[in-house]
C-alpha cells in the first residue's frame, strides 16, 4: 500500500480509498484488518489518521469493529448496491457521505472540530452526579437545569424570556416539525423565503400546507410582495432565517426586521425564526435576532445548539409565545415524549461551566479564516465565470449563479467528475425546479481543500460552460 | 429535622418531604443546602439516600446544583403554581412526578434499576474509539453497527429481517409518530384495541385519522367484530400490542395471531405491532411476537429498547415492509434528521458485549418477584372489592374493574387522599369517557411499597364504595 504524501488529497482519504479497494477486490467477509497502530507504523503516519480512515470505512458499512479485538470486513450482503442508490437519493437531503470528493455540499462541520474531550468530561460529571436520573424520562418540556442555563445564556444576546416559554427539543428539524404539527391544519397557508431550507418544506408538506414562497432581496424578504399576498390571504406563519440565511448567506436589515414585526401584528400571523448560525459573525459586530426586537410575542424562536457545535447531539430549543405552551407540550409528548436526559444534562453542564462560549469563540475564529480564504478564492478563480449573488459577512455559505440561466443540476455532474460536490439550487425551492443557483458550504473542508476545491470547480465550470455553448441542443430548463 | 425509621415510607422520601417544607416555608432563593455527606451524617443515613432526595428536589425544580459547589434553592419564580397545574395535566399523559404517593401509575422503571456503571463504560469506550464521529449526524436510517447487532439479537427471537428493513428511531413514540405521518392522510381509517395506549391515539389524532376502537377479549381482539368492520371499511392499519398489552396485560392467543395475519392479507391493511414488554415473561416460556409469524411483510414491528431498560435513552427501532423503506426514510429525515449517534453507538456496544441480555435477565427476575407479590396482594386484599379483569403472566400491568360501573376517575381522588396513585381507565379509551377500569403498574415501586400500596388502595376502595352506596345522588357516568 503506497501513500502519496505530496498529493493534495488528505492522507486519511488516501488510506480510506486504498482499503476500500482491497475490501472490494481482495478481502473476504469477516477478514481481519491490520491493527491501527501497526498500519500507522507501516505507512509512517499518525495512528489518528488511520483511525479516521477506519471510522469512515465503518460508517460506509464496509467494516465493523469489535472493541479490544479489532476491525473486520463487513458481510458483503446483497444490499450493497441498493445502499449506494439510497446515498444518491440522500444527497437530495443534504446527507452526503464522506467520500473521495471535496465536499462543498455538507453544511455539517467536520468531526475533528468537535470538543470531544470536554464533552466527554461533562458526560462523566453528570453521570457521577445524577446516576440513573440521567437515563429516565425528562419532563416533556425539558430538563429544568438546562432551561435555566439557556435563559441565562441568551439574556446576553438581548433575548429575555420566561423559563416557562422555553421548550427543549431534539434538534431544529424537530422544532420545525413540532411547530408544523401544532399550527398547520390541512390546506393552511404558510409563507417561506425563496430560496429556503428544504427540511422545513418537507415538514410543512407533511402537514399538507399550502406553501407560498416569496423572493429574497439582499436585505431580506421582498416585503412589498409579501404584504400584497397578506392582503388577500390569511396565513398561519412565515418561516424565516434572519441571519446568514440558508442557502444565500443573507442578513435581513434592521429596517426590514422591524417592518416584518409590524406586518405580523397587523395581519395576525406568527413568525418562525430559525436561528441556525448567528454565532458565526466575522465582522466586529454581533447580528440581531428578530426575537430580540419582538415585543408582542409574535416570534417563535428556534435555536439549534448542534448545528455549529455537534449535530449528532440532537439538541435545540424553542422560545414560545405564552398562548401556545400547552398545545406544544402535548405535541412534543406525542412526537417523542421527551428529549434524551443525558444529553440535556451534559449540555447544561457544558453551558454553565462556560465551555460552550469558549468553544464557539474558537470556532468563529477558525471559520473566519476559512471564510476569508473561500471568499478570496471565489473572487480570484470563479467570478469571471460564475456570479457571486451575495457577499455574506458570516455563516457558512456562498450562493452563486451560473450565467445564462444554466441548470446547476447539470453542472453538478461535471463538477463531480472533477472531484468536487456542492448543493444545486433546486434543493432550496418549493417546486424543486432546475435552477441556475448553487450553494457552496465550507463547513466540512479545511483550508487546503478550499483552495483545491475552488480550482477544481473553476475547471469544471470552464468545461461545463463551454460544452453548453457548443451544444446547440441545450435548452435552459428554468 | 427528624426521620422516622420505623415509618414504612422510604427514608429518601421522608428527607425529600422535610426539605421541601423547609424550602417552601423557611429558605430563600439561592440559599445553600447542607452538603450531602454532612446531612447524611447528621441524619445517620447513607449519603446515597440523601443524594436521591436531592435529585428529586432538583427534578421538581426546587433546587439547582453547581458541580463542586453544592445545591441551592431555586429562584422562586412566579410560574411555580402554573407548573403544578401543568403536572396535573401531565398526569393525563402518564408523566407523573415522583411524589409522596405510592406510584402505581408510572410505567417507568425506577432509576435505581438502571445499569448506569455499565452504560457509562460503554459510552466511554465508544467515545475513545469513535471520537468526533460519535457526535456528527448519523445516517437517517441509523448507525449501521447498531442495525447489524439488532439483526443478530432478534434472530434469536425468531425475527429474521434484512438489514435494510431496520430503521432506528428515537423511542417507540417517535416510531408511532413516523408511521402515522407516513400512512395516514386526512380522514383515513385506522383501528385500535379498546383499551389502548393513549400516546398512539394522540399521534393518530394529530394526523386527523378516523379512529375505530374494537374491544379486547382475554385472548386478543374480538376478531369477528373486526372483520365485520373490515367488510365495510377500508383501513390503513391496525395498531396492536400483542403481548402484555398496555393497559390490560393480555397476550393474544396464537390462533388469533394467525387469523389476524390472514385478515390483513385478505383486506389489505398493515399491522403496527408495538412490542413494549415481551422480554418480561414470568412463566417458563417466551412469548411470540406477531412479526415472527409474518410471512407476507404485513407487520410493521416497533421495538423500544428504552421501555424496560432506560427510557431516557430514547432509542427504538422499526422493522419495515420493503415497499415503505424510501418513504419512511424521508419521513424520519423531516422528523428529526437522525437519532443521536452517541446513544446508538453506546447501545450497539452494550448489545454486542452481551450486557443487554444480562441486564434484561436480571430485570426479569426482579420484576417477576414484584409481580408475584403484587398478584398475591391483589388477590388477598382487593378482589373482594374490585375485580381483577385478567390474570397476566408477564409485563408490568394489572387491569382492574370497580363494581357497578363506578367511575375510576372519582376513585382516583379517594386513592390520592390515602397516598396512592394509579391510571384511571378513561386514559386508555378513544373518547376518554369515565370508565370503571383502572391500571396498576409495578414498574416504579419496590416490594415494600407494593404491599403498603395495595393496603392503602384497599382502604380507599372500602371508603369509596361505601360513600358511593350512601350517596343517592351518585349516577354512573358510563
Short mmCIF file of C-alpha atoms in Angstrom, two decimals, chain B:
data_model
loop_
_atom_site.label_atom_id
_atom_site.label_comp_id
_atom_site.label_asym_id
_atom_site.label_seq_id
_atom_site.Cartn_x
_atom_site.Cartn_y
_atom_site.Cartn_z
CA UNK B 1 -35.07 17.50 61.11
CA UNK B 2 -36.37 14.17 62.34
CA UNK B 3 -36.75 10.96 60.42
CA UNK B 4 -38.98 8.13 61.44
CA UNK B 5 -37.05 4.96 60.67
CA UNK B 6 -39.97 2.76 61.73
CA UNK B 7 -42.18 4.50 59.21
CA UNK B 8 -42.90 2.44 56.13
CA UNK B 9 -42.26 5.44 53.94
CA UNK B 10 -38.83 5.29 52.35
CA UNK B 11 -36.20 7.44 54.06
CA UNK B 12 -35.32 9.36 50.91
CA UNK B 13 -38.96 10.34 50.53
CA UNK B 14 -39.10 11.49 54.15
CA UNK B 15 -35.99 13.58 53.60
CA UNK B 16 -37.40 14.93 50.34
CA UNK B 17 -40.61 16.00 52.05
CA UNK B 18 -38.92 17.62 55.03
CA UNK B 19 -36.58 19.59 52.77
CA UNK B 20 -39.46 20.56 50.50
CA UNK B 21 -41.27 22.02 53.52
CA UNK B 22 -38.15 23.94 54.56
CA UNK B 23 -37.64 25.29 51.06
CA UNK B 24 -41.23 26.41 50.81
CA UNK B 25 -41.53 27.94 54.26
CA UNK B 26 -38.11 28.90 55.57
CA UNK B 27 -35.42 29.15 52.92
CA UNK B 28 -34.86 31.92 50.37
CA UNK B 29 -33.86 31.74 46.70
CA UNK B 30 -30.21 30.75 46.25
CA UNK B 31 -29.79 29.66 49.87
CA UNK B 32 -27.26 26.86 50.09
CA UNK B 33 -28.42 23.44 51.25
CA UNK B 34 -26.22 21.36 53.56
CA UNK B 35 -23.68 19.14 51.73
CA UNK B 36 -24.95 15.63 51.12
CA UNK B 37 -22.31 13.98 53.31
CA UNK B 38 -22.92 16.36 56.17
CA UNK B 39 -26.68 15.88 56.15
CA UNK B 40 -26.27 12.11 55.83
CA UNK B 41 -24.06 12.14 58.92
CA UNK B 42 -26.47 14.33 60.88
CA UNK B 43 -29.39 12.07 60.00
CA UNK B 44 -27.36 8.91 60.35
CA UNK B 45 -28.32 7.63 56.90
CA UNK B 46 -26.47 6.59 53.76
CA UNK B 47 -25.24 9.51 51.60
CA UNK B 48 -26.95 7.85 48.59
CA UNK B 49 -30.28 8.26 50.38
CA UNK B 50 -29.75 12.00 50.77
CA UNK B 51 -28.47 12.24 47.19
CA UNK B 52 -31.65 10.63 45.95
CA UNK B 53 -33.78 13.14 47.84
CA UNK B 54 -31.70 15.98 46.37
CA UNK B 55 -32.18 14.56 42.88
CA UNK B 56 -35.93 14.61 43.25
CA UNK B 57 -35.81 18.14 44.63
CA UNK B 58 -33.84 19.14 41.56
CA UNK B 59 -36.13 17.41 39.12
CA UNK B 60 -39.07 19.08 40.86
CA UNK B 61 -37.38 22.40 40.19
CA UNK B 62 -36.96 23.24 43.87
CA UNK B 63 -33.16 23.29 43.92
CA UNK B 64 -30.33 23.56 41.43
CA UNK B 65 -26.83 22.14 41.62
CA UNK B 66 -23.42 23.54 40.81
CA UNK B 67 -20.81 20.89 40.35
CA UNK B 68 -18.22 21.11 43.12
CA UNK B 69 -20.19 23.81 44.90
CA UNK B 70 -23.30 22.13 46.18
CA UNK B 71 -27.05 22.54 45.98
CA UNK B 72 -29.03 25.77 46.19
CA UNK B 73 -32.64 26.79 46.49
CA UNK B 74 -34.02 27.55 43.01
CA UNK B 75 -35.32 31.04 42.32
CA UNK B 76 -38.92 31.03 43.45
CA UNK B 77 -40.30 32.31 40.20
CA UNK B 78 -43.94 33.05 39.73
CA UNK B 79 -44.60 30.09 37.47
CA UNK B 80 -44.34 27.71 40.41
CA UNK B 81 -48.10 27.44 40.62
CA UNK B 82 -48.53 27.06 36.90
CA UNK B 83 -46.01 24.24 36.98
CA UNK B 84 -48.11 22.26 39.40
CA UNK B 85 -51.12 22.86 37.20
CA UNK B 86 -49.09 21.52 34.32
CA UNK B 87 -48.03 18.50 36.35
CA UNK B 88 -51.66 17.81 36.98
CA UNK B 89 -52.35 17.85 33.30
CA UNK B 90 -49.29 15.72 32.63
CA UNK B 91 -50.85 13.05 34.80
CA UNK B 92 -53.15 12.51 31.87
CA UNK B 93 -50.11 11.68 29.81
CA UNK B 94 -48.58 9.24 32.22
CA UNK B 95 -45.75 11.63 33.03
CA UNK B 96 -46.18 11.77 36.72
CA UNK B 97 -43.73 13.37 39.06
CA UNK B 98 -42.12 11.36 41.74
CA UNK B 99 -44.06 12.41 44.77
CA UNK B 100 -45.12 11.46 48.23
CA UNK B 101 -47.56 8.92 46.91
CA UNK B 102 -47.01 5.28 46.21
CA UNK B 103 -46.91 5.30 42.47
CA UNK B 104 -48.87 2.54 40.72
CA UNK B 105 -49.43 4.93 37.82
CA UNK B 106 -45.95 5.13 36.38
CA UNK B 107 -44.95 2.53 33.80
CA UNK B 108 -41.34 3.66 34.03
CA UNK B 109 -38.89 1.51 35.99
CA UNK B 110 -37.36 3.38 38.91
CA UNK B 111 -33.93 4.78 38.25
CA UNK B 112 -32.12 2.66 40.83
CA UNK B 113 -32.62 -0.31 38.48
CA UNK B 114 -30.60 1.28 35.68
CA UNK B 115 -27.20 -0.23 34.84
CA UNK B 116 -25.52 3.16 34.99
CA UNK B 117 -21.96 1.97 35.52
CA UNK B 118 -22.05 -0.48 32.61
CA UNK B 119 -23.59 2.03 30.28
CA UNK B 120 -21.15 4.71 31.33
CA UNK B 121 -18.39 2.30 30.47
CA UNK B 122 -19.94 1.70 27.05
CA UNK B 123 -20.17 5.44 26.41
CA UNK B 124 -16.54 5.97 27.30
CA UNK B 125 -15.45 3.04 25.15
CA UNK B 126 -17.17 4.36 22.05
CA UNK B 127 -16.02 7.91 22.68
CA UNK B 128 -12.43 6.71 22.84
CA UNK B 129 -12.97 4.60 19.75
CA UNK B 130 -15.01 6.94 17.55
CA UNK B 131 -14.05 10.40 18.82
CA UNK B 132 -15.92 13.13 16.92
CA UNK B 133 -17.69 10.60 14.71
CA UNK B 134 -19.93 9.87 17.69
CA UNK B 135 -21.25 13.43 17.61
CA UNK B 136 -21.93 14.02 13.94
CA UNK B 137 -25.15 13.17 12.12
CA UNK B 138 -25.79 9.50 11.73
CA UNK B 139 -27.50 8.35 8.59
CA UNK B 140 -31.23 8.83 8.86
CA UNK B 141 -31.73 5.08 8.83
CA UNK B 142 -29.45 4.69 11.82
CA UNK B 143 -25.91 3.67 12.72
CA UNK B 144 -25.04 0.61 10.65
CA UNK B 145 -23.25 -1.12 13.53
CA UNK B 146 -26.35 -0.94 15.69
CA UNK B 147 -28.61 -2.12 12.86
CA UNK B 148 -26.30 -5.08 12.44
CA UNK B 149 -26.32 -6.02 16.10
CA UNK B 150 -30.10 -5.62 16.30
CA UNK B 151 -30.49 -8.02 13.41
CA UNK B 152 -28.35 -10.54 15.23
CA UNK B 153 -30.08 -10.09 18.57
CA UNK B 154 -33.60 -10.58 17.22
CA UNK B 155 -32.78 -13.57 15.09
CA UNK B 156 -32.88 -15.50 18.37
CA UNK B 157 -36.47 -14.36 18.87
CA UNK B 158 -37.48 -15.81 15.52
CA UNK B 159 -37.47 -12.46 13.78
CA UNK B 160 -35.47 -12.71 10.58
CA UNK B 161 -35.00 -9.46 8.81
CA UNK B 162 -32.89 -7.81 6.20
CA UNK B 163 -30.54 -5.12 7.37
CA UNK B 164 -32.15 -2.63 5.04
CA UNK B 165 -35.55 -3.10 6.71
CA UNK B 166 -34.32 -1.86 10.09
CA UNK B 167 -34.92 1.81 10.84
CA UNK B 168 -33.54 3.31 14.06
CA UNK B 169 -35.74 5.90 15.79
CA UNK B 170 -35.74 7.96 18.97
CA UNK B 171 -38.09 5.81 21.04
CA UNK B 172 -41.35 3.98 20.39
CA UNK B 173 -43.42 7.15 20.49
CA UNK B 174 -41.41 8.53 17.58
CA UNK B 175 -41.86 5.24 15.75
CA UNK B 176 -45.63 5.59 16.11
CA UNK B 177 -45.49 9.24 15.05
CA UNK B 178 -43.43 8.42 11.96
CA UNK B 179 -45.77 5.60 10.96
CA UNK B 180 -48.76 7.89 11.44
CA UNK B 181 -47.17 10.58 9.27
CA UNK B 182 -46.28 8.09 6.57
CA UNK B 183 -49.52 6.13 6.41
CA UNK B 184 -52.32 8.45 7.49
CA UNK B 185 -53.90 11.07 5.27
CA UNK B 186 -56.71 13.30 6.49
CA UNK B 187 -59.73 11.17 7.41
CA UNK B 188 -58.08 7.78 6.81
CA UNK B 189 -59.44 4.95 8.90
CA UNK B 190 -57.33 3.10 11.44
CA UNK B 191 -58.29 0.55 14.10
CA UNK B 192 -57.01 0.26 17.66
CA UNK B 193 -57.60 -2.09 20.51
CA UNK B 194 -60.04 -0.95 23.19
CA UNK B 195 -58.44 -0.06 25.58
CA UNK B 196 -55.12 1.09 24.09
CA UNK B 197 -52.06 3.27 24.62
CA UNK B 198 -53.01 6.97 24.69
CA UNK B 199 -49.73 8.13 23.11
CA UNK B 200 -50.68 6.24 19.96
CA UNK B 201 -54.11 7.85 19.94
CA UNK B 202 -52.52 11.29 20.18
CA UNK B 203 -50.26 10.61 17.20
CA UNK B 204 -53.15 9.28 15.09
CA UNK B 205 -55.35 12.22 16.05
CA UNK B 206 -52.61 14.63 15.12
CA UNK B 207 -52.94 13.25 11.56
CA UNK B 208 -56.72 13.64 11.77
CA UNK B 209 -57.31 9.92 11.43
CA UNK B 210 -60.74 8.39 11.77
CA UNK B 211 -60.08 6.02 14.71
CA UNK B 212 -62.20 2.95 15.43
CA UNK B 213 -61.69 1.02 18.69
CA UNK B 214 -62.63 -2.65 18.91
CA UNK B 215 -62.92 -4.47 22.21
CA UNK B 216 -60.24 -6.74 23.61
CA UNK B 217 -61.15 -10.23 24.78
CA UNK B 218 -58.95 -12.29 27.08
CA UNK B 219 -57.18 -13.86 24.09
CA UNK B 220 -56.89 -10.76 21.91
CA UNK B 221 -59.11 -8.55 19.79
CA UNK B 222 -62.70 -9.52 19.03
CA UNK B 223 -61.85 -10.58 15.51
CA UNK B 224 -65.43 -11.24 14.45
CA UNK B 225 -66.35 -7.65 15.14
CA UNK B 226 -63.14 -6.57 13.49
CA UNK B 227 -63.93 -8.50 10.31
CA UNK B 228 -67.46 -7.08 10.25
CA UNK B 229 -65.88 -3.65 10.32
CA UNK B 230 -63.37 -4.57 7.62
CA UNK B 231 -66.13 -5.70 5.29
CA UNK B 232 -67.50 -2.19 5.11
CA UNK B 233 -64.44 -0.07 5.77
CA UNK B 234 -61.08 0.23 4.08
CA UNK B 235 -58.49 0.74 6.83
CA UNK B 236 -54.82 1.74 6.71
CA UNK B 237 -53.68 -0.29 9.68
CA UNK B 238 -54.44 -1.92 13.00
CA UNK B 239 -52.35 -0.74 15.95
CA UNK B 240 -51.82 -3.60 18.40
CA UNK B 241 -49.80 -4.71 21.40
CA UNK B 242 -49.70 -8.50 21.16
CA UNK B 243 -48.05 -9.36 24.45
CA UNK B 244 -48.53 -7.95 27.97
CA UNK B 245 -50.82 -5.43 26.35
CA UNK B 246 -50.99 -1.92 27.77
CA UNK B 247 -53.12 -1.47 29.86
CA UNK B 248 -54.73 -4.91 30.23
CA UNK B 249 -51.71 -7.24 30.39
CA UNK B 250 -53.39 -9.54 27.82
CA UNK B 251 -51.47 -11.88 25.48
CA UNK B 252 -53.04 -12.66 22.12
CA UNK B 253 -53.54 -16.39 21.51
CA UNK B 254 -51.61 -17.94 18.67
CA UNK B 255 -54.88 -18.78 16.90
CA UNK B 256 -55.88 -15.15 16.91
CA UNK B 257 -52.42 -14.06 15.80
CA UNK B 258 -52.61 -16.31 12.75
CA UNK B 259 -56.16 -15.27 11.93
CA UNK B 260 -55.17 -11.62 12.21
CA UNK B 261 -52.43 -12.14 9.63
CA UNK B 262 -54.95 -13.75 7.29
CA UNK B 263 -57.30 -10.82 7.70
CA UNK B 264 -54.50 -8.38 6.91
CA UNK B 265 -53.86 -10.23 3.71
CA UNK B 266 -57.50 -10.58 2.75
CA UNK B 267 -58.45 -6.95 3.46
CA UNK B 268 -55.09 -5.46 2.55
CA UNK B 269 -54.00 -3.46 5.57
CA UNK B 270 -50.84 -3.12 7.68
CA UNK B 271 -50.49 -4.17 11.28
CA UNK B 272 -48.40 -1.98 13.56
CA UNK B 273 -47.15 -4.20 16.35
CA UNK B 274 -45.82 -2.25 19.33
CA UNK B 275 -43.74 -4.75 21.27
CA UNK B 276 -43.17 -2.97 24.53
CA UNK B 277 -42.55 -5.63 27.14
CA UNK B 278 -42.18 -9.08 25.57
CA UNK B 279 -38.93 -9.66 27.48
CA UNK B 280 -40.87 -9.65 30.73
CA UNK B 281 -42.40 -13.14 30.63
CA UNK B 282 -42.55 -14.78 34.04
CA UNK B 283 -43.70 -18.26 33.15
CA UNK B 284 -41.10 -20.58 31.65
CA UNK B 285 -41.99 -19.78 28.04
CA UNK B 286 -41.06 -16.87 25.87
CA UNK B 287 -43.95 -15.20 24.10
CA UNK B 288 -44.31 -14.97 20.33
CA UNK B 289 -44.38 -11.69 18.51
CA UNK B 290 -46.79 -11.37 15.62
CA UNK B 291 -43.81 -10.41 13.49
CA UNK B 292 -42.28 -13.85 13.97
CA UNK B 293 -45.28 -15.38 12.10
CA UNK B 294 -45.40 -12.70 9.40
CA UNK B 295 -44.60 -14.25 6.03
CA UNK B 296 -46.10 -11.57 3.82
CA UNK B 297 -44.50 -8.39 5.11
CA UNK B 298 -47.73 -7.11 6.65
CA UNK B 299 -46.38 -6.35 10.11
CA UNK B 300 -44.59 -3.13 10.99
CA UNK B 301 -42.73 -4.11 14.12
CA UNK B 302 -41.86 -1.44 16.68
CA UNK B 303 -39.46 -2.34 19.45
CA UNK B 304 -38.36 0.08 22.12
CA UNK B 305 -35.19 -0.68 24.00
CA UNK B 306 -35.74 2.09 26.42
CA UNK B 307 -39.03 0.91 27.94
CA UNK B 308 -37.72 -1.94 30.06
CA UNK B 309 -34.17 -0.62 30.01
CA UNK B 310 -33.64 3.12 30.40
CA UNK B 311 -36.41 5.27 28.90
CA UNK B 312 -34.28 8.41 28.81
CA UNK B 313 -32.10 6.85 26.12
CA UNK B 314 -34.83 7.50 23.56
CA UNK B 315 -33.94 4.55 21.37
CA UNK B 316 -36.12 2.15 19.42
CA UNK B 317 -36.29 0.55 16.01
CA UNK B 318 -38.86 -0.35 13.39
CA UNK B 319 -38.78 -3.36 11.08
CA UNK B 320 -40.42 -2.16 7.89
CA UNK B 321 -42.03 -3.78 4.88
CA UNK B 322 -39.78 -3.26 1.85
CA UNK B 323 -42.17 -1.08 -0.07
CA UNK B 324 -42.25 1.53 2.70
CA UNK B 325 -38.48 1.98 3.06
CA UNK B 326 -37.94 5.10 0.98
CA UNK B 327 -40.97 6.91 2.29
CA UNK B 328 -40.09 6.18 5.91
CA UNK B 329 -36.55 7.42 5.38
CA UNK B 330 -37.89 10.72 4.10
CA UNK B 331 -40.33 10.98 6.99
CA UNK B 332 -37.59 10.25 9.52
CA UNK B 333 -35.47 12.96 7.93
CA UNK B 334 -38.30 15.50 8.09
CA UNK B 335 -38.97 14.49 11.71
CA UNK B 336 -35.55 14.93 13.29
CA UNK B 337 -32.94 14.07 10.61
CA UNK B 338 -31.42 11.23 12.62
CA UNK B 339 -31.28 9.83 16.12
CA UNK B 340 -28.38 10.72 18.39
CA UNK B 341 -25.18 9.00 17.31
CA UNK B 342 -23.56 8.57 20.70
CA UNK B 343 -26.59 6.74 22.08
CA UNK B 344 -26.75 4.46 19.05
CA UNK B 345 -23.06 3.64 19.25
CA UNK B 346 -23.03 3.10 23.00
CA UNK B 347 -26.08 0.89 22.84
CA UNK B 348 -24.56 -1.07 19.96
CA UNK B 349 -21.53 -1.74 22.14
CA UNK B 350 -23.78 -2.69 25.04
CA UNK B 351 -25.69 -5.15 22.86
CA UNK B 352 -22.60 -6.68 21.23
CA UNK B 353 -20.89 -7.29 24.53
CA UNK B 354 -23.90 -9.22 25.81
CA UNK B 355 -24.54 -6.68 28.55
CA UNK B 356 -28.10 -6.02 27.44
CA UNK B 357 -29.03 -9.68 27.56
CA UNK B 358 -27.53 -9.96 31.04
CA UNK B 359 -29.37 -6.89 32.23
CA UNK B 360 -32.74 -7.98 30.85
CA UNK B 361 -32.31 -11.33 32.53
CA UNK B 362 -31.75 -9.66 35.91
CA UNK B 363 -34.66 -7.33 35.40
CA UNK B 364 -36.97 -10.19 34.52
CA UNK B 365 -36.04 -11.93 37.78
CA UNK B 366 -36.62 -8.77 39.76
CA UNK B 367 -39.92 -7.89 38.14
CA UNK B 368 -41.07 -11.48 38.49
CA UNK B 369 -40.73 -11.17 42.26
CA UNK B 370 -42.62 -7.91 42.28
CA UNK B 371 -45.24 -9.37 40.00
CA UNK B 372 -45.85 -12.33 42.28
CA UNK B 373 -46.12 -10.17 45.36
CA UNK B 374 -48.45 -7.78 43.58
CA UNK B 375 -50.64 -10.61 42.28
CA UNK B 376 -50.98 -12.21 45.69
CA UNK B 377 -51.59 -8.88 47.46
CA UNK B 378 -54.30 -8.03 44.95
CA UNK B 379 -55.94 -11.40 45.41
CA UNK B 380 -55.76 -11.26 49.19
CA UNK B 381 -56.73 -7.67 49.84
CA UNK B 382 -58.51 -6.31 46.81
CA UNK B 383 -60.54 -8.86 44.88
CA UNK B 384 -63.33 -8.99 47.45
CA UNK B 385 -63.98 -5.35 46.47
CA UNK B 386 -62.60 -4.93 42.97
CA UNK B 387 -62.49 -7.38 40.11
CA UNK B 388 -59.19 -8.36 38.51
CA UNK B 389 -60.14 -8.39 34.82
CA UNK B 390 -57.32 -10.58 33.64
CA UNK B 391 -54.57 -12.55 35.31
CA UNK B 392 -51.48 -11.69 33.23
CA UNK B 393 -48.36 -13.86 33.12
CA UNK B 394 -45.83 -11.15 32.40
CA UNK B 395 -45.35 -7.45 31.83
CA UNK B 396 -45.90 -4.67 34.32
CA UNK B 397 -49.65 -4.15 34.50
CA UNK B 398 -52.78 -5.28 36.27
CA UNK B 399 -56.14 -4.17 34.93
CA UNK B 400 -58.95 -3.92 37.46
CA UNK B 401 -62.62 -3.06 37.40
CA UNK B 402 -64.73 -1.32 40.01
CA UNK B 403 -68.10 -2.95 40.69
CA UNK B 404 -71.35 -1.48 39.38
CA UNK B 405 -69.70 0.64 36.69
CA UNK B 406 -68.33 3.09 39.16
CA UNK B 407 -66.08 5.77 37.75
CA UNK B 408 -62.37 5.11 38.39
CA UNK B 409 -61.66 8.82 37.96
CA UNK B 410 -63.70 9.54 41.06
CA UNK B 411 -61.99 6.65 42.85
CA UNK B 412 -58.66 8.20 41.93
CA UNK B 413 -59.40 11.20 44.16
CA UNK B 414 -60.10 8.96 47.15
CA UNK B 415 -56.96 6.93 46.48
CA UNK B 416 -54.75 10.04 46.28
CA UNK B 417 -56.07 11.12 49.67
CA UNK B 418 -54.89 7.76 51.01
CA UNK B 419 -51.46 8.17 49.45
CA UNK B 420 -51.58 6.00 46.36
CA UNK B 421 -51.94 6.81 42.65
CA UNK B 422 -52.83 4.73 39.56
CA UNK B 423 -54.01 5.26 35.97
CA UNK B 424 -57.77 5.62 35.53
CA UNK B 425 -59.27 3.68 32.62
CA UNK B 426 -60.56 6.69 30.71
CA UNK B 427 -56.95 7.48 29.72
CA UNK B 428 -56.92 4.41 27.51
CA UNK B 429 -60.11 4.93 25.55
CA UNK B 430 -60.56 6.89 22.35
CA UNK B 431 -63.23 9.18 23.79
CA UNK B 432 -61.76 9.46 27.31
CA UNK B 433 -65.15 8.69 28.81
CA UNK B 434 -65.26 7.82 32.53
CA UNK B 435 -64.61 4.13 32.98
CA UNK B 436 -64.90 1.60 35.81
CA UNK B 437 -61.47 0.21 34.88
CA UNK B 438 -58.07 1.27 36.11
CA UNK B 439 -54.46 0.15 35.65
CA UNK B 440 -51.95 -0.68 38.36
CA UNK B 441 -48.30 -0.77 37.31
CA UNK B 442 -45.49 -2.07 39.47
CA UNK B 443 -42.66 -0.64 37.39
CA UNK B 444 -41.74 2.12 39.80
CA UNK B 445 -42.44 0.53 43.19
CA UNK B 446 -40.41 -1.85 45.29
CA UNK B 447 -41.69 -4.87 47.19
CA UNK B 448 -42.44 -2.97 50.41
CA UNK B 449 -44.22 -0.25 48.53
CA UNK B 450 -46.35 -2.81 46.71
CA UNK B 451 -47.62 -4.34 49.94
CA UNK B 452 -48.27 -0.97 51.51
CA UNK B 453 -49.80 0.46 48.35
CA UNK B 454 -52.32 -2.34 47.93
CA UNK B 455 -53.30 -1.96 51.58
CA UNK B 456 -53.85 1.75 51.10
CA UNK B 457 -55.80 1.06 47.93
CA UNK B 458 -57.96 -1.47 49.71
CA UNK B 459 -58.77 1.12 52.39
CA UNK B 460 -59.52 3.66 49.72
CA UNK B 461 -61.78 1.23 47.88
CA UNK B 462 -63.71 0.36 51.02
CA UNK B 463 -64.29 4.02 51.70
CA UNK B 464 -65.10 4.92 48.11
CA UNK B 465 -67.54 2.08 47.55
CA UNK B 466 -69.29 2.82 50.84
CA UNK B 467 -69.51 6.52 50.11
CA UNK B 468 -70.96 5.86 46.70
CA UNK B 469 -73.51 3.49 48.17
CA UNK B 470 -74.60 6.10 50.71
CA UNK B 471 -74.78 8.82 48.16
CA UNK B 472 -78.13 8.53 46.48
CA UNK B 473 -77.18 11.35 44.12
CA UNK B 474 -74.48 9.23 42.57
CA UNK B 475 -75.12 8.42 38.97
CA UNK B 476 -72.78 6.27 36.94
CA UNK B 477 -71.28 8.21 34.08
CA UNK B 478 -70.59 5.31 31.80
#
